[in-house]
Amino acid sequence: MKNNKVTLLGAGLIGSLMSIYLRRQGLDVKVYDKRPDKRKTPFTEGGRSINMALSTRGWKSLEECGLKDKVLPLAIPMYGRRIHDEHGGTTFAPYGKEDQAIYSISRGGFNQLLAEEAERLGAEFCFDHKAKDTDFRTQEITFETPEGDKVIQSDVIIGADGAYSSLRMSMQKQIRFNYKQEYISHGYKELTIPPTEDGEFAMDPNALHIWPRGKFMLIALPNPDKSFTGTLFLPFEGTKVCFDKIQDAGDLTSVFKAYFEDAYQLMPDLTEEFFRNPTSALINVECYPWVNGQSLLIGDASHAMVPFYGQGMNCGFEDCSILNGLIEKYGTSSWDMVFEKFQKIRKDDTAAICQMAMDNFVEMRDTVADPKFMLRKKIEAKLHELYPKDWVPLYTMVTFTDIPYAEAYAQGKLQESIMDKVMSNPLITENWNKMDYEEIINQLDSAKAV
Ligand SMILES: Cc1cc2nc3c(=O)[nH]c(=O)nc-3n(C[C@H](O)[C@H](O)[C@H](O)COP(=O)(O)OP(=O)(O)OC[C@H]3O[C@@H](n4cnc5c(N)ncnc54)[C@H](O)[C@@H]3O)c2cc1C
């Protein structure tokens, strides 16, 4: 029986979903989190995003756990980006086909739903337990608790304790552990666009709003209470517009009036919120191996990415689904073998999405506003419409399918090189609708054959 007892570190989104999967397999699950119980004290976001985009990979895992219908009422579909220019004009760019959407969901409520579902299925949660260190020889975890340090032993440990994972730090002390982290130059701050006086959404609720301004940007996602959560991404320092140079209400107003005038008109509490809310950093973490004996890292603990593809949570949910499939297939008599297979399957895919998330930052804050970029998207959409199996835009592969990320990335690179050639035609703007689309598909086929 001892191999059926699993200790999970972290009751965040990934730890909570993993505990649901494990309980559904009939395993004994105990989840430890450093935070106080979110269900007894109000959930504080602690520097994490307030809402986030849920897409196909995430939904697939929720469906496997029978949770789709419970989650849907909490989620607002966003069918595309609404791009705001500097003069208050907007353009809508669909994410995919008409019915394809990503869904805005509040982190706190969603996390609570998952933790409660896990508990209902019999998972045991221990809050106020901060993992300090894990000894892989004895599989003992030392926790800091309000009552003092506590040591527990567990044959199977899964670390879903986020980007600053304690389990990963213990692995780092072992030999031949590869680890790489990078803080990007930008940070973020969350701000609110409240409902109008009539209690309505102040902007189109079924879009992800984006104010791309070259080196920086503002985005906003809708909430069920008819507010939007805006996220301002700026460099910390060193540029004309950066967090360091916004020291008082005057600095703030001039930045917002110059670059985000239409949003500014909708943000009555901007100054108060800006100086009250934290400015958070953005980190990319990659490491390997994720396994030490019968201990494993999943979610952000093994691959924390910047948020520009909206995939961190979706990717972590996919981790849970894949791990669950392996446990189903191989059973629980040899966890190290299951964990070994998991990391082999997953490593290239998570490296690919970490890279794509970095690349997408430039697209979101800059190229998305370029008419040539819009045209490129239109041509790709047309190719996809005419040849739905042969040409699938990269965003569609990542967001609306479960094609392994590494495969999507490789296919995306081939398509990108062909599109670069297509777009280099000086008459493309006039002639895009009369092009020989079949010829483009032939070029893709030849590129794939190489
Ligand atoms: C600004 C921003 C926007 C984002 N938007 C999106 C999006 O739109 N779509 C998307 O898919 N992803 C998005 N993400 C990524 C997403 O937030 C993460 O990928 C996701 O939260 C990872 O979940 P996790 O459970 O692995 O880690 P976390 O959410 O960090 O949870 C870790 C849990 O472990 C606990 N913990 C930490 N250390 C310890 C310890 N030592 N002992 C015990 N417990 C511990 C924490 O209290 C926490 O409950 C965004 C991220 C950011 C920063």
Short mmCIF file of C-alpha atoms and ligand atoms in Angstrom, two decimals:
data_model
loop_
_atom_site.label_atom_id
_atom_site.label_comp_id
_atom_site.label_asym_id
_atom_site.label_seq_id
_atom_site.Cartn_x
_atom_site.Cartn_y
_atom_site.Cartn_z
CA MET A 1 0.00 0.00 0.00
CA LYS A 2 2.82 2.42 0.75
CA ASN A 3 3.32 3.16 -2.94
CA ASN A 4 -0.22 4.46 -3.14
CA LYS A 5 0.48 7.37 -0.80
CA VAL A 6 1.42 10.60 -2.53
CA THR A 7 2.52 13.90 -1.02
CA LEU A 8 1.90 16.95 -3.16
CA LEU A 9 3.67 20.21 -2.42
CA GLY A 10 1.60 23.24 -3.46
CA ALA A 11 -2.18 23.68 -3.52
CA GLY A 12 -2.08 26.13 -6.45
CA LEU A 13 -3.87 25.42 -9.71
CA ILE A 14 -1.60 22.57 -10.76
CA GLY A 15 -1.25 20.90 -7.35
CA SER A 16 -5.02 21.03 -6.85
CA LEU A 17 -5.80 19.55 -10.28
CA MET A 18 -3.13 16.86 -9.88
CA SER A 19 -4.63 15.86 -6.54
CA ILE A 20 -8.02 15.44 -8.26
CA TYR A 21 -6.49 13.14 -10.88
CA LEU A 22 -4.72 11.11 -8.19
CA ARG A 23 -7.83 10.75 -6.05
CA ARG A 24 -9.77 9.61 -9.12
CA GLN A 25 -7.14 6.85 -9.44
CA GLY A 26 -7.90 5.89 -5.84
CA LEU A 27 -4.54 7.05 -4.45
CA ASP A 28 -4.02 8.47 -1.00
CA VAL A 29 -3.22 12.18 -1.43
CA LYS A 30 -1.99 14.76 1.03
CA VAL A 31 -1.41 18.31 -0.19
CA TYR A 32 0.76 20.82 1.71
CA ASP A 33 0.79 24.55 1.04
CA LYS A 34 2.67 27.38 2.68
CA ARG A 35 -0.33 29.71 2.48
CA PRO A 36 -3.12 29.97 5.02
CA ASP A 37 -6.28 28.11 3.94
CA LYS A 38 -7.70 30.10 1.02
CA ARG A 39 -11.15 28.90 1.88
CA LYS A 40 -11.03 30.33 5.40
CA THR A 41 -9.17 33.58 4.71
CA PRO A 42 -9.76 35.64 1.58
CA PHE A 43 -7.52 34.51 -1.26
CA THR A 44 -4.80 37.07 -1.87
CA GLU A 45 -3.10 36.91 -5.21
CA GLY A 46 0.35 37.65 -3.80
CA GLY A 47 1.83 39.04 -7.00
CA ARG A 48 0.21 36.48 -9.31
CA SER A 49 -2.22 37.47 -12.03
CA ILE A 50 -5.82 38.02 -10.92
CA ASN A 51 -7.34 36.48 -14.00
CA MET A 52 -5.98 34.34 -16.76
CA ALA A 53 -6.80 32.76 -20.11
CA LEU A 54 -7.89 29.16 -20.19
CA SER A 55 -7.59 27.40 -23.54
CA THR A 56 -8.02 23.98 -25.16
CA ARG A 57 -5.25 22.09 -23.31
CA GLY A 58 -6.62 23.32 -19.99
CA TRP A 59 -10.21 22.49 -20.90
CA LYS A 60 -9.18 19.00 -22.01
CA SER A 61 -7.77 18.22 -18.56
CA LEU A 62 -10.82 19.69 -16.84
CA GLU A 63 -13.05 17.57 -19.03
CA GLU A 64 -11.08 14.44 -18.13
CA CYS A 65 -11.80 15.21 -14.48
CA GLY A 66 -15.49 15.86 -15.15
CA LEU A 67 -15.09 19.53 -14.24
CA LYS A 68 -15.83 21.36 -17.50
CA ASP A 69 -19.46 22.09 -16.64
CA LYS A 70 -18.54 23.38 -13.19
CA VAL A 71 -15.86 25.70 -14.55
CA LEU A 72 -17.72 27.06 -17.61
CA PRO A 73 -20.01 29.39 -15.61
CA LEU A 74 -16.92 31.08 -14.14
CA ALA A 75 -15.33 31.73 -17.54
CA ILE A 76 -15.87 34.50 -20.11
CA PRO A 77 -15.10 33.67 -23.76
CA MET A 78 -12.74 36.02 -25.62
CA TYR A 79 -12.91 35.45 -29.37
CA GLY A 80 -9.98 37.65 -30.34
CA ARG A 81 -7.78 40.59 -29.53
CA ARG A 82 -9.25 44.07 -29.56
CA ILE A 83 -6.31 46.27 -30.40
CA HIS A 84 -6.48 49.87 -29.17
CA ASP A 85 -4.48 52.48 -31.05
CA GLU A 86 -3.13 55.71 -29.55
CA HIS A 87 -6.12 57.74 -30.81
CA GLY A 88 -8.82 55.61 -29.19
CA GLY A 89 -9.61 53.60 -32.34
CA THR A 90 -9.86 49.81 -32.08
CA THR A 91 -9.49 46.85 -34.44
CA PHE A 92 -10.64 43.31 -33.74
CA ALA A 93 -8.36 40.41 -34.67
CA PRO A 94 -10.02 36.99 -34.20
CA TYR A 95 -7.96 34.29 -32.49
CA GLY A 96 -9.17 31.58 -34.83
CA LYS A 97 -12.41 30.47 -36.42
CA GLU A 98 -15.67 32.15 -35.39
CA ASP A 99 -16.46 29.85 -32.47
CA GLN A 100 -12.88 29.57 -31.17
CA ALA A 101 -12.22 31.45 -27.95
CA ILE A 102 -9.91 31.56 -25.01
CA TYR A 103 -11.64 32.04 -21.64
CA SER A 104 -10.96 34.61 -18.97
CA ILE A 105 -11.16 33.12 -15.49
CA SER A 106 -10.37 34.46 -12.04
CA ARG A 107 -7.43 32.68 -10.43
CA GLY A 108 -8.80 32.83 -6.86
CA GLY A 109 -12.25 31.38 -7.55
CA PHE A 110 -10.85 28.76 -9.92
CA ASN A 111 -8.18 27.62 -7.47
CA GLN A 112 -10.80 27.41 -4.75
CA LEU A 113 -13.09 25.30 -6.94
CA LEU A 114 -10.27 22.86 -7.73
CA ALA A 115 -9.12 22.58 -4.10
CA GLU A 116 -12.69 22.00 -2.90
CA GLU A 117 -13.27 19.37 -5.57
CA ALA A 118 -10.05 17.59 -4.54
CA GLU A 119 -11.14 17.70 -0.92
CA ARG A 120 -14.59 16.40 -1.82
CA LEU A 121 -12.89 13.45 -3.51
CA GLY A 122 -10.90 12.77 -0.34
CA ALA A 123 -7.60 14.62 -0.74
CA GLU A 124 -6.32 16.01 2.55
CA PHE A 125 -5.05 19.61 2.58
CA CYS A 126 -2.60 21.02 5.14
CA PHE A 127 -2.13 24.77 4.91
CA ASP A 128 0.47 26.88 6.75
CA HIS A 129 3.07 24.23 5.86
CA LYS A 130 6.04 25.70 4.06
CA ALA A 131 8.37 23.05 2.63
CA LYS A 132 11.94 24.03 3.53
CA ASP A 133 13.99 21.08 2.46
CA THR A 134 13.67 17.55 1.12
CA ASP A 135 16.13 14.75 1.80
CA PHE A 136 15.90 12.41 -1.21
CA ARG A 137 17.81 9.63 0.55
CA THR A 138 15.11 9.25 3.19
CA GLN A 139 12.30 11.03 1.29
CA GLU A 140 11.80 13.30 4.30
CA ILE A 141 10.37 16.79 3.91
CA THR A 142 10.95 19.47 6.55
CA PHE A 143 8.11 21.99 6.86
CA GLU A 144 8.01 25.31 8.63
CA THR A 145 4.65 25.61 10.41
CA PRO A 146 3.19 28.09 12.94
CA GLU A 147 3.90 25.42 15.58
CA GLY A 148 7.54 25.03 14.58
CA ASP A 149 9.37 22.72 12.19
CA LYS A 150 7.79 19.39 11.30
CA VAL A 151 9.29 16.47 9.37
CA ILE A 152 7.22 14.02 7.36
CA GLN A 153 8.31 11.04 5.32
CA SER A 154 6.69 10.17 2.01
CA ASP A 155 7.62 7.56 -0.56
CA VAL A 156 6.22 9.61 -3.41
CA ILE A 157 6.57 13.40 -3.60
CA ILE A 158 5.23 15.65 -6.35
CA GLY A 159 6.39 19.26 -6.27
CA ALA A 160 3.77 21.64 -7.69
CA ASP A 161 5.09 24.46 -5.55
CA GLY A 162 5.52 27.03 -8.28
CA ALA A 163 8.29 29.04 -9.89
CA TYR A 164 10.26 29.32 -6.64
CA SER A 165 9.80 25.62 -5.78
CA SER A 166 11.34 24.34 -2.59
CA LEU A 167 11.51 20.79 -3.98
CA ARG A 168 13.45 22.08 -6.98
CA MET A 169 15.84 23.94 -4.68
CA SER A 170 16.53 20.67 -2.87
CA MET A 171 17.18 19.00 -6.24
CA GLN A 172 19.56 21.83 -7.14
CA LYS A 173 21.82 20.73 -4.32
CA GLN A 174 22.29 17.36 -6.05
CA ILE A 175 24.94 16.83 -8.68
CA ARG A 176 24.26 17.14 -12.41
CA PHE A 177 21.11 19.19 -11.98
CA ASN A 178 20.73 21.73 -14.78
CA TYR A 179 19.06 24.97 -13.94
CA LYS A 180 18.52 28.21 -15.80
CA GLN A 181 16.47 31.25 -14.80
CA GLU A 182 15.98 34.57 -16.49
CA TYR A 183 14.16 37.66 -15.30
CA ILE A 184 13.04 39.67 -18.30
CA SER A 185 13.53 43.43 -18.38
CA HIS A 186 9.82 44.07 -17.89
CA GLY A 187 7.60 43.80 -14.84
CA TYR A 188 3.85 44.07 -14.49
CA LYS A 189 1.24 45.79 -12.40
CA GLU A 190 -2.45 44.99 -12.19
CA LEU A 191 -5.08 47.72 -12.40
CA THR A 192 -8.87 47.78 -12.59
CA ILE A 193 -11.33 49.02 -15.17
CA PRO A 194 -14.55 49.00 -13.13
CA PRO A 195 -18.08 48.48 -14.52
CA THR A 196 -19.85 51.60 -15.83
CA GLU A 197 -22.29 53.54 -13.64
CA ASP A 198 -25.09 51.37 -15.09
CA GLY A 199 -23.24 48.28 -13.92
CA GLU A 200 -22.19 47.20 -17.43
CA PHE A 201 -18.85 46.24 -18.94
CA ALA A 202 -17.00 49.40 -19.95
CA MET A 203 -15.67 47.69 -23.12
CA ASP A 204 -16.46 44.67 -25.28
CA PRO A 205 -16.37 41.77 -22.78
CA ASN A 206 -15.70 39.07 -25.37
CA ALA A 207 -12.20 40.15 -26.31
CA LEU A 208 -8.76 40.39 -24.81
CA HIS A 209 -8.02 44.10 -24.99
CA ILE A 210 -4.54 45.16 -25.86
CA TRP A 211 -2.79 48.51 -26.14
CA PRO A 212 0.50 47.65 -27.92
CA ARG A 213 3.01 50.47 -27.70
CA GLY A 214 6.26 49.04 -29.02
CA LYS A 215 8.43 48.48 -25.98
CA PHE A 216 5.52 48.25 -23.54
CA MET A 217 1.82 47.45 -23.43
CA LEU A 218 -1.38 47.31 -21.44
CA ILE A 219 -3.81 44.40 -21.67
CA ALA A 220 -7.23 43.82 -20.05
CA LEU A 221 -9.29 40.69 -19.47
CA PRO A 222 -12.97 40.66 -18.42
CA ASN A 223 -14.25 39.46 -15.04
CA PRO A 224 -17.71 38.06 -14.20
CA ASP A 225 -18.45 41.15 -12.01
CA LYS A 226 -18.26 43.22 -15.24
CA SER A 227 -14.93 44.79 -14.39
CA PHE A 228 -11.72 44.21 -16.34
CA THR A 229 -8.36 43.48 -14.84
CA GLY A 230 -5.75 45.45 -16.71
CA THR A 231 -2.11 44.44 -16.66
CA LEU A 232 0.49 47.05 -17.45
CA PHE A 233 3.79 45.63 -18.73
CA LEU A 234 6.66 48.12 -18.61
CA PRO A 235 10.44 47.89 -18.41
CA PHE A 236 11.59 48.32 -14.82
CA GLU A 237 14.11 50.99 -15.81
CA GLY A 238 16.25 52.49 -18.53
CA THR A 239 13.66 53.64 -21.09
CA LYS A 240 11.53 56.75 -21.56
CA VAL A 241 8.48 54.94 -20.19
CA CYS A 242 9.36 52.59 -17.34
CA PHE A 243 8.27 51.84 -13.77
CA ASP A 244 11.27 53.72 -12.36
CA LYS A 245 10.17 56.95 -14.02
CA ILE A 246 6.64 56.88 -12.64
CA GLN A 247 7.17 58.39 -9.22
CA ASP A 248 4.02 60.42 -8.65
CA ALA A 249 0.47 61.04 -9.88
CA GLY A 250 1.74 63.58 -12.44
CA ASP A 251 4.15 61.08 -14.07
CA LEU A 252 1.44 58.45 -14.15
CA THR A 253 -1.19 60.71 -15.68
CA SER A 254 1.14 61.90 -18.41
CA VAL A 255 2.04 58.30 -19.40
CA PHE A 256 -1.61 57.20 -19.45
CA LYS A 257 -2.82 60.31 -21.26
CA ALA A 258 -0.08 59.98 -23.88
CA TYR A 259 -0.37 56.25 -24.54
CA PHE A 260 -3.58 54.82 -23.08
CA GLU A 261 -6.00 57.75 -23.17
CA ASP A 262 -9.16 55.68 -23.81
CA ALA A 263 -8.30 53.27 -20.96
CA TYR A 264 -7.39 56.21 -18.71
CA GLN A 265 -10.93 57.58 -19.08
CA LEU A 266 -12.26 54.28 -17.69
CA MET A 267 -9.94 54.05 -14.68
CA PRO A 268 -11.15 56.40 -11.91
CA ASP A 269 -8.94 54.75 -9.27
CA LEU A 270 -5.81 54.55 -11.38
CA THR A 271 -3.51 56.63 -9.20
CA GLU A 272 -4.52 55.05 -5.92
CA GLU A 273 -4.25 51.53 -7.38
CA PHE A 274 -1.01 52.12 -9.20
CA PHE A 275 0.83 53.23 -6.09
CA ARG A 276 -0.82 50.60 -3.88
CA ASN A 277 -0.48 47.49 -6.06
CA PRO A 278 2.84 45.66 -6.25
CA THR A 279 5.06 45.72 -9.31
CA SER A 280 5.91 42.09 -10.00
CA ALA A 281 8.79 40.54 -11.90
CA LEU A 282 8.51 38.01 -14.73
CA ILE A 283 10.69 34.95 -14.72
CA ASN A 284 11.46 32.07 -17.06
CA VAL A 285 12.73 28.93 -15.33
CA GLU A 286 13.94 25.78 -17.02
CA CYS A 287 15.63 22.85 -15.32
CA TYR A 288 16.40 19.17 -15.76
CA PRO A 289 16.03 16.48 -14.58
CA TRP A 290 12.67 16.87 -12.91
CA VAL A 291 13.00 13.56 -11.13
CA ASN A 292 14.99 12.39 -8.17
CA GLY A 293 14.05 8.82 -7.27
CA GLN A 294 10.37 8.95 -6.39
CA SER A 295 10.15 12.75 -6.36
CA LEU A 296 8.98 14.78 -9.35
CA LEU A 297 8.49 18.43 -10.32
CA ILE A 298 5.44 19.55 -12.34
CA GLY A 299 3.87 22.86 -13.43
CA ASP A 300 5.78 26.09 -12.82
CA ALA A 301 8.15 24.24 -10.46
CA SER A 302 9.69 22.57 -13.52
CA HIS A 303 9.00 25.13 -16.25
CA ALA A 304 7.88 28.64 -15.33
CA MET A 305 7.34 30.73 -18.43
CA VAL A 306 6.58 34.39 -19.11
CA PRO A 307 2.83 34.91 -19.57
CA PHE A 308 2.70 36.11 -23.17
CA TYR A 309 1.22 32.96 -24.72
CA GLY A 310 -1.28 32.48 -21.88
CA GLN A 311 -0.05 28.90 -21.51
CA GLY A 312 1.62 28.49 -18.09
CA MET A 313 -1.44 27.07 -16.38
CA ASN A 314 -2.68 25.31 -19.52
CA CYS A 315 0.70 23.62 -19.88
CA GLY A 316 0.70 22.65 -16.20
CA PHE A 317 -2.77 21.13 -16.59
CA GLU A 318 -1.46 19.17 -19.56
CA ASP A 319 1.39 17.93 -17.32
CA CYS A 320 -1.26 16.56 -14.94
CA SER A 321 -3.15 14.84 -17.76
CA ILE A 322 -0.01 13.21 -19.19
CA LEU A 323 1.24 12.09 -15.79
CA ASN A 324 -2.19 10.67 -15.01
CA GLY A 325 -2.15 8.73 -18.32
CA LEU A 326 1.23 7.20 -17.43
CA ILE A 327 0.08 6.20 -13.95
CA GLU A 328 -2.99 4.60 -15.52
CA LYS A 329 -0.83 2.73 -18.01
CA TYR A 330 2.02 1.58 -15.78
CA GLY A 331 0.44 1.48 -12.33
CA THR A 332 2.01 2.63 -9.09
CA SER A 333 4.47 -0.15 -8.37
CA SER A 334 7.31 1.72 -10.03
CA TRP A 335 6.92 5.47 -9.61
CA ASP A 336 10.52 6.19 -10.63
CA MET A 337 9.89 4.54 -14.00
CA VAL A 338 6.63 6.50 -14.47
CA PHE A 339 8.38 9.76 -13.50
CA GLU A 340 11.29 9.00 -15.82
CA LYS A 341 8.92 8.45 -18.75
CA PHE A 342 7.03 11.62 -17.88
CA GLN A 343 10.08 13.85 -17.97
CA LYS A 344 11.29 12.33 -21.24
CA ILE A 345 7.92 12.92 -22.91
CA ARG A 346 7.53 16.43 -21.59
CA LYS A 347 10.91 18.15 -21.60
CA ASP A 348 11.11 19.20 -25.27
CA ASP A 349 7.51 20.34 -25.26
CA THR A 350 7.87 22.58 -22.24
CA ALA A 351 11.15 24.02 -23.57
CA ALA A 352 9.29 24.85 -26.79
CA ILE A 353 6.43 26.65 -25.04
CA CYS A 354 8.85 28.59 -22.81
CA GLN A 355 10.56 29.82 -25.98
CA MET A 356 7.29 30.62 -27.76
CA ALA A 357 6.10 32.57 -24.72
CA MET A 358 9.24 34.72 -24.88
CA ASP A 359 8.83 35.23 -28.64
CA ASN A 360 5.18 36.19 -28.28
CA PHE A 361 6.02 39.17 -26.08
CA VAL A 362 7.39 41.03 -29.08
CA GLU A 363 4.29 40.12 -31.08
CA MET A 364 1.89 41.35 -28.40
CA ARG A 365 3.55 44.61 -27.49
CA ASP A 366 4.75 45.57 -30.98
CA THR A 367 4.03 43.69 -34.21
CA VAL A 368 0.34 43.14 -33.43
CA ALA A 369 -0.25 46.82 -34.22
CA ASP A 370 1.44 46.59 -37.63
CA PRO A 371 -0.98 46.40 -40.63
CA LYS A 372 1.44 44.00 -42.35
CA PHE A 373 1.15 41.67 -39.35
CA MET A 374 -2.64 41.77 -39.58
CA LEU A 375 -2.43 40.95 -43.27
CA ARG A 376 -0.09 38.07 -42.52
CA LYS A 377 -2.64 36.69 -40.05
CA LYS A 378 -5.39 37.09 -42.67
CA ILE A 379 -3.39 35.15 -45.26
CA GLU A 380 -2.65 32.41 -42.74
CA ALA A 381 -6.33 32.23 -41.80
CA LYS A 382 -7.22 31.88 -45.49
CA LEU A 383 -4.62 29.11 -45.92
CA HIS A 384 -6.08 27.35 -42.90
CA GLU A 385 -9.59 27.70 -44.31
CA LEU A 386 -8.55 26.28 -47.71
CA TYR A 387 -6.18 23.59 -46.37
CA PRO A 388 -7.28 22.96 -42.78
CA LYS A 389 -5.03 19.92 -42.31
CA ASP A 390 -1.93 21.23 -44.07
CA TRP A 391 -1.68 24.76 -42.73
CA VAL A 392 -2.55 25.44 -39.11
CA PRO A 393 -1.42 28.84 -37.77
CA LEU A 394 1.00 28.53 -34.85
CA TYR A 395 -1.34 30.34 -32.45
CA THR A 396 -4.11 27.87 -33.35
CA MET A 397 -1.84 24.85 -32.80
CA VAL A 398 -0.76 26.11 -29.38
CA THR A 399 -4.10 27.42 -28.20
CA PHE A 400 -6.82 25.37 -29.85
CA THR A 401 -5.25 21.92 -30.24
CA ASP A 402 -3.20 19.55 -28.12
CA ILE A 403 -0.51 19.02 -30.75
CA PRO A 404 2.69 18.63 -28.69
CA TYR A 405 4.25 22.07 -28.23
CA ALA A 406 7.58 21.04 -29.78
CA GLU A 407 5.82 19.79 -32.91
CA ALA A 408 3.79 23.00 -33.12
CA TYR A 409 6.97 25.04 -32.71
CA ALA A 410 8.80 23.18 -35.50
CA GLN A 411 5.81 23.39 -37.86
CA GLY A 412 5.40 27.08 -36.93
CA LYS A 413 9.02 27.79 -37.89
CA LEU A 414 8.54 26.23 -41.35
CA GLN A 415 5.36 28.22 -41.89
CA GLU A 416 7.08 31.39 -40.69
CA SER A 417 9.87 31.04 -43.24
CA ILE A 418 7.36 30.57 -46.05
CA MET A 419 5.25 33.50 -44.85
CA ASP A 420 8.37 35.70 -44.70
CA LYS A 421 8.81 35.04 -48.43
CA VAL A 422 5.14 35.65 -49.17
CA MET A 423 5.19 38.93 -47.26
CA SER A 424 8.34 40.14 -49.03
CA ASN A 425 6.33 40.56 -52.22
CA PRO A 426 6.00 44.36 -52.64
CA LEU A 427 2.48 43.99 -54.07
CA ILE A 428 1.21 41.73 -51.32
CA THR A 429 -1.25 44.27 -49.85
CA GLU A 430 -3.05 44.64 -53.19
CA ASN A 431 -2.80 41.04 -54.35
CA TRP A 432 -3.13 38.88 -51.27
CA ASN A 433 -6.57 37.60 -52.20
CA LYS A 434 -5.53 36.58 -55.70
CA MET A 435 -2.48 34.56 -54.67
CA ASP A 436 -1.79 30.98 -55.64
CA TYR A 437 -2.51 29.42 -52.27
CA GLU A 438 -1.88 25.92 -53.55
CA GLU A 439 1.65 26.93 -54.45
CA ILE A 440 2.23 28.04 -50.85
CA ILE A 441 1.08 24.64 -49.58
CA ASN A 442 3.43 22.96 -52.08
CA GLN A 443 6.28 25.03 -50.69
CA LEU A 444 5.36 23.89 -47.19
CA ASP A 445 5.31 20.26 -48.29
CA SER A 446 8.75 20.61 -49.87
CA ALA A 447 10.11 22.32 -46.74
CA LYS A 448 8.76 19.47 -44.59
CA ALA A 449 10.39 16.87 -46.82
CA VAL A 450 13.87 18.38 -46.31
C1 LIG B 1 0.94 37.96 -14.97
C2 LIG B 1 0.70 36.52 -15.27
C3 LIG B 1 -0.33 36.16 -16.13
C4 LIG B 1 -0.56 34.82 -16.42
N1 LIG B 1 -1.55 34.50 -17.31
C5 LIG B 1 -1.73 33.22 -17.65
C6 LIG B 1 -2.76 32.88 -18.58
O1 LIG B 1 -3.48 33.73 -19.09
N2 LIG B 1 -2.92 31.55 -18.91
C7 LIG B 1 -2.13 30.59 -18.38
O2 LIG B 1 -2.32 29.41 -18.72
N3 LIG B 1 -1.15 30.89 -17.49
C8 LIG B 1 -0.94 32.16 -17.12
N4 LIG B 1 0.03 32.48 -16.21
C9 LIG B 1 0.87 31.39 -15.67
C10 LIG B 1 0.21 30.74 -14.49
O3 LIG B 1 -0.07 31.71 -13.51
C11 LIG B 1 1.12 29.67 -13.89
O4 LIG B 1 1.65 28.86 -14.90
C12 LIG B 1 0.35 28.81 -12.90
O5 LIG B 1 -0.10 29.59 -11.83
C13 LIG B 1 1.26 27.69 -12.37
O6 LIG B 1 0.60 27.01 -11.37
P1 LIG B 1 1.41 26.21 -10.26
O7 LIG B 1 0.35 25.56 -9.43
O8 LIG B 1 2.46 25.38 -10.90
O9 LIG B 1 2.17 27.32 -9.44
P2 LIG B 1 1.57 28.46 -8.51
O10 LIG B 1 0.33 29.00 -9.10
O11 LIG B 1 2.69 29.40 -8.23
O12 LIG B 1 1.18 27.69 -7.17
C14 LIG B 1 2.18 27.18 -6.33
C15 LIG B 1 1.58 26.87 -4.99
O13 LIG B 1 2.61 26.32 -4.17
C16 LIG B 1 2.64 26.97 -2.90
N5 LIG B 1 4.03 26.97 -2.44
C17 LIG B 1 5.06 27.68 -2.93
N6 LIG B 1 6.19 27.40 -2.25
C18 LIG B 1 5.85 26.50 -1.31
C19 LIG B 1 6.58 25.82 -0.30
N7 LIG B 1 7.87 26.05 -0.11
N8 LIG B 1 5.91 24.94 0.49
C20 LIG B 1 4.59 24.71 0.31
N9 LIG B 1 3.84 25.34 -0.63
C21 LIG B 1 4.48 26.21 -1.43
C22 LIG B 1 2.09 28.37 -3.19
O14 LIG B 1 1.54 28.92 -2.01
C23 LIG B 1 1.05 28.09 -4.25
O15 LIG B 1 -0.22 27.81 -3.70
C24 LIG B 1 0.27 33.81 -15.87
C25 LIG B 1 1.29 34.17 -14.98
C26 LIG B 1 1.51 35.50 -14.69
C27 LIG B 1 2.61 35.85 -13.76
#
